[in-house]
């Protein structure tokens, strides 16, 4: 099981001294708007489930909007195979011919259309999170890939505020691992860990995203306060996660 995510109000990850004195991680807080726009200051994150989903019954893969017809169960105990990683600024985003994204918008760069499988949910989550390296892409992605509701409006407002403030810096980041928290025919919850090097060691930050299957694709289901899922914060290492990233396939 992974180390506990820090939740002490006096020792939350963005207030820790080593983050405040590190230029890399100050920039990281800006770039990873996903952790900040999804976790308002002063609120504690909800602890993630301790283990991946283990439901045994298979789920049929309803066809995606772009025709991806992959099928699968409700567990994900290893990283998807045949994944390619594409640079989006200072971070790499994954893609799979079988699981998506099946569509990349030529005008906005939004990556969408994923298979109705746990693998598709993972690819959707990771691509949504990696879009946070570019605030305009993040904004366009939320508009295209989020379920209508108050939480979506809050998230859009937070990213628009970031854009208007001029916070567009990027730093090298890398997807490091994941775990599937839950999965059913129409809902999924996926946690993805992103790593950054502060010059002395790797720093790991995790974000969970709740998804719903609607209109032939996975969409983020924001909570009313703009949070995307059950957990955000810092973990000390990748224990308890399935390692996955540009160097792992």
Coordinates of C-alpha atoms in Angstrom, one line a residue:
X1 CA 0.0 0.0 0.0
X2 CA 1.3 3.5 -0.8
X3 CA 2.4 5.8 1.9
X4 CA -0.3 8.0 3.4
X5 CA -1.2 11.2 1.5
X6 CA -0.3 14.2 3.6
X7 CA -3.5 15.8 5.0
X8 CA -2.3 17.8 8.0
X9 CA -3.3 21.5 7.5
X10 CA 0.1 22.6 8.7
X11 CA 2.0 20.2 6.5
X12 CA 0.1 20.0 3.3
X13 CA 2.2 19.4 0.3
X14 CA 2.1 23.0 -1.2
X15 CA 3.1 24.5 2.2
X16 CA 6.1 22.2 2.8
X17 CA 9.3 24.2 3.0
X18 CA 11.2 22.2 0.4
X19 CA 8.4 23.0 -2.1
X20 CA 8.5 26.7 -1.3
X21 CA 12.2 27.0 -1.7
X22 CA 12.4 25.0 -5.0
X23 CA 11.9 27.0 -8.1
X24 CA 11.1 23.9 -10.0
X25 CA 8.3 23.0 -7.8
X26 CA 6.9 26.5 -7.6
X27 CA 6.6 26.3 -11.3
X28 CA 5.2 22.8 -10.9
X29 CA 2.4 24.2 -8.8
X30 CA 1.6 26.6 -11.6
X31 CA 1.8 24.0 -14.4
X32 CA -0.1 21.3 -12.6
X33 CA -3.2 23.4 -12.3
X34 CA -5.0 20.1 -12.1
X35 CA -3.9 19.7 -8.5
X36 CA -4.7 23.3 -7.6
X37 CA -7.9 23.9 -9.6
X38 CA -9.1 20.6 -8.3
X39 CA -8.1 21.0 -4.6
X40 CA -9.1 24.4 -3.2
X41 CA -6.7 25.9 -0.7
X42 CA -7.6 25.0 2.9
X43 CA -9.6 21.9 2.1
X44 CA -8.3 18.4 3.0
X45 CA -8.3 15.8 0.3
X46 CA -10.4 12.7 0.7
X47 CA -8.3 9.6 1.2
X48 CA -8.2 7.3 -1.8
X49 CA -9.3 3.7 -1.7
X50 CA -6.5 1.4 -0.4
X51 CA -6.4 -0.9 -3.4
X52 CA -7.5 -1.3 -7.0
X53 CA -11.1 -2.3 -7.8
X54 CA -11.5 -6.1 -7.8
X55 CA -15.0 -6.7 -9.2
X56 CA -14.8 -9.9 -11.2
X57 CA -17.9 -9.7 -13.5
X58 CA -16.9 -8.5 -17.0
X59 CA -18.4 -5.4 -18.5
X60 CA -19.2 -5.2 -22.2
X61 CA -17.4 -2.5 -24.1
X62 CA -20.1 -0.3 -25.5
X63 CA -18.8 1.3 -28.7
X64 CA -17.1 4.6 -28.4
X65 CA -18.1 7.7 -30.4
X66 CA -15.2 7.1 -32.8
X67 CA -15.8 3.4 -33.1
X68 CA -13.2 1.9 -30.7
X69 CA -14.7 -1.5 -29.9
X70 CA -12.3 -2.8 -27.2
X71 CA -13.9 -4.9 -24.5
X72 CA -12.6 -5.7 -21.0
X73 CA -13.4 -6.5 -17.4
X74 CA -13.5 -4.2 -14.4
X75 CA -9.9 -4.6 -13.1
X76 CA -6.6 -3.2 -14.2
X77 CA -3.6 -5.0 -12.7
X78 CA -1.0 -4.1 -15.2
X79 CA -0.2 -1.2 -17.6
X80 CA -1.8 -1.2 -21.0
X81 CA 0.4 -2.6 -23.8
X82 CA 1.3 -0.9 -27.1
X83 CA 1.1 2.6 -25.7
X84 CA 2.9 5.5 -27.4
X85 CA 3.9 8.7 -25.6
X86 CA 3.7 12.1 -27.3
X87 CA 5.3 15.3 -26.0
X88 CA 2.8 17.9 -24.9
X89 CA 5.2 20.7 -24.0
X90 CA 7.2 19.5 -21.0
X91 CA 5.1 16.3 -20.4
X92 CA 4.3 13.2 -22.4
X93 CA 0.8 12.0 -23.0
X94 CA -0.2 8.4 -23.8
X95 CA -2.1 7.0 -26.7
X96 CA -3.2 3.6 -27.9
X97 CA -4.7 2.5 -31.1
X98 CA -7.0 0.1 -29.2
X99 CA -8.0 2.4 -26.3
X100 CA -7.6 6.0 -27.5
X101 CA -7.5 8.8 -27.8
X102 CA -9.1 8.1 -31.1
X103 CA -9.6 11.8 -31.9
X104 CA -7.2 14.8 -31.6
X105 CA -8.9 18.1 -32.4
X106 CA -6.7 19.9 -35.0
X107 CA -7.7 23.4 -33.8
X108 CA -7.5 22.9 -30.0
X109 CA -5.3 19.8 -29.5
X110 CA -8.0 18.2 -27.3
X111 CA -7.6 14.5 -27.1
X112 CA -10.8 12.5 -26.8
X113 CA -12.6 9.3 -27.6
X114 CA -11.5 6.3 -25.5
X115 CA -12.6 2.7 -25.2
X116 CA -15.3 1.7 -22.8
X117 CA -12.8 -0.3 -20.7
X118 CA -10.6 0.3 -17.6
X119 CA -7.7 0.9 -20.0
X120 CA -9.8 3.5 -21.8
X121 CA -10.6 5.2 -18.5
X122 CA -6.9 5.3 -17.6
X123 CA -5.9 6.8 -21.0
X124 CA -8.7 9.4 -20.6
X125 CA -7.7 10.3 -17.1
X126 CA -4.0 10.6 -18.0
X127 CA -4.6 12.7 -21.1
X128 CA -6.9 15.0 -19.2
X129 CA -4.4 15.5 -16.4
X130 CA -1.4 16.0 -18.8
X131 CA -3.3 18.7 -20.6
X132 CA -2.8 20.8 -17.4
X133 CA 0.7 21.5 -18.7
X134 CA -0.9 24.0 -21.1
X135 CA -3.6 26.2 -19.5
X136 CA -5.4 26.9 -22.8
X137 CA -5.4 23.1 -23.7
X138 CA -6.6 22.4 -20.2
X139 CA -9.5 24.8 -20.5
X140 CA -10.5 23.4 -23.9
X141 CA -10.2 19.9 -22.5
X142 CA -12.5 20.6 -19.6
X143 CA -15.0 22.2 -21.9
X144 CA -15.0 19.2 -24.2
X145 CA -14.5 16.4 -21.7
X146 CA -16.5 17.3 -18.6
X147 CA -20.1 16.6 -17.6
X148 CA -22.2 19.8 -17.4
X149 CA -22.8 21.0 -13.8
X150 CA -21.7 23.4 -11.1
X151 CA -18.3 21.7 -10.7
X152 CA -17.5 22.0 -14.3
X153 CA -18.3 25.8 -14.1
X154 CA -16.0 26.1 -11.1
X155 CA -13.1 24.3 -12.8
X156 CA -13.5 26.4 -15.9
X157 CA -13.5 29.6 -13.9
X158 CA -10.3 28.6 -12.0
X159 CA -8.4 27.8 -15.3
X160 CA -9.6 31.1 -16.8
X161 CA -8.3 32.9 -13.8
X162 CA -5.0 31.2 -14.3
X163 CA -4.9 32.2 -17.9
X164 CA -5.7 35.8 -17.2
X165 CA -2.9 36.0 -14.6
X166 CA -0.4 34.9 -17.1
X167 CA 0.7 31.7 -15.3
X168 CA 1.8 29.7 -18.4
X169 CA 5.2 28.4 -17.2
X170 CA 6.1 24.8 -17.9
X171 CA 8.5 22.4 -16.2
X172 CA 9.5 18.8 -17.1
X173 CA 7.0 16.4 -15.6
X174 CA 6.5 12.7 -16.1
X175 CA 3.7 10.3 -15.5
X176 CA 4.9 7.7 -13.0
X177 CA 2.1 5.3 -12.1
X178 CA -1.6 4.7 -11.5
X179 CA -4.2 2.7 -9.8
X180 CA -7.8 2.0 -10.7
X181 CA -9.9 2.9 -7.7
X182 CA -13.3 1.6 -9.0
X183 CA -14.9 0.6 -12.2
X184 CA -18.5 -0.2 -13.3
X185 CA -20.3 -0.1 -16.7
X186 CA -20.9 3.6 -16.6
X187 CA -18.4 5.0 -14.0
X188 CA -14.7 4.8 -13.2
X189 CA -12.3 6.4 -10.7
X190 CA -8.6 6.5 -11.6
X191 CA -5.7 7.9 -9.7
X192 CA -2.5 9.0 -11.6
X193 CA 0.8 9.9 -10.1
X194 CA 3.1 12.5 -11.8
X195 CA 6.8 12.8 -10.9
X196 CA 9.1 15.9 -10.9
X197 CA 12.8 16.2 -10.1
X198 CA 13.5 19.0 -7.7
X199 CA 17.3 18.6 -8.2
X200 CA 17.7 16.2 -5.2
X201 CA 15.0 13.6 -5.6
X202 CA 11.8 12.7 -7.4
X203 CA 8.7 14.4 -6.0
X204 CA 5.4 12.5 -6.6
X205 CA 2.0 14.1 -6.7
X206 CA -1.2 12.2 -7.2
X207 CA -4.6 13.2 -8.5
X208 CA -7.8 11.1 -8.7
X209 CA -10.4 11.7 -11.4
X210 CA -14.0 10.4 -11.4
X211 CA -15.3 9.6 -14.9
X212 CA -18.7 8.8 -16.3
X213 CA -19.4 7.1 -19.6
X214 CA -21.7 9.3 -21.6
X215 CA -22.2 10.0 -25.3
X216 CA -19.8 7.3 -26.3
X217 CA -16.8 8.6 -24.3
X218 CA -15.3 9.1 -20.8
X219 CA -16.1 12.5 -19.3
X220 CA -14.9 14.0 -16.0
X221 CA -17.6 14.3 -13.3
X222 CA -16.6 17.2 -11.2
X223 CA -17.8 17.7 -7.7
X224 CA -19.7 20.9 -6.9
X225 CA -16.5 22.6 -5.6
X226 CA -14.6 21.8 -8.8
X227 CA -12.7 18.8 -7.5
X228 CA -12.4 16.0 -10.1
X229 CA -12.2 13.0 -7.8
X230 CA -11.4 11.4 -4.5
X231 CA -7.8 12.4 -3.8
X232 CA -5.0 14.9 -4.5
X233 CA -1.7 15.4 -2.8
X234 CA 1.8 14.2 -2.4
X235 CA 3.1 10.6 -1.9
X236 CA 6.6 9.6 -1.0
X237 CA 7.0 6.9 -3.7
X238 CA 5.2 4.6 -6.1
X239 CA 4.6 1.8 -3.6
X240 CA 1.0 0.5 -4.1
X241 CA 0.8 1.9 -7.6
X242 CA 1.4 0.3 -11.0
X243 CA 4.4 1.9 -12.5
X244 CA 3.7 3.4 -15.9
X245 CA 5.2 6.2 -17.9
X246 CA 7.1 7.1 -21.1
X247 CA 10.0 4.8 -20.1
X248 CA 7.8 1.9 -19.2
X249 CA 5.7 1.5 -22.4

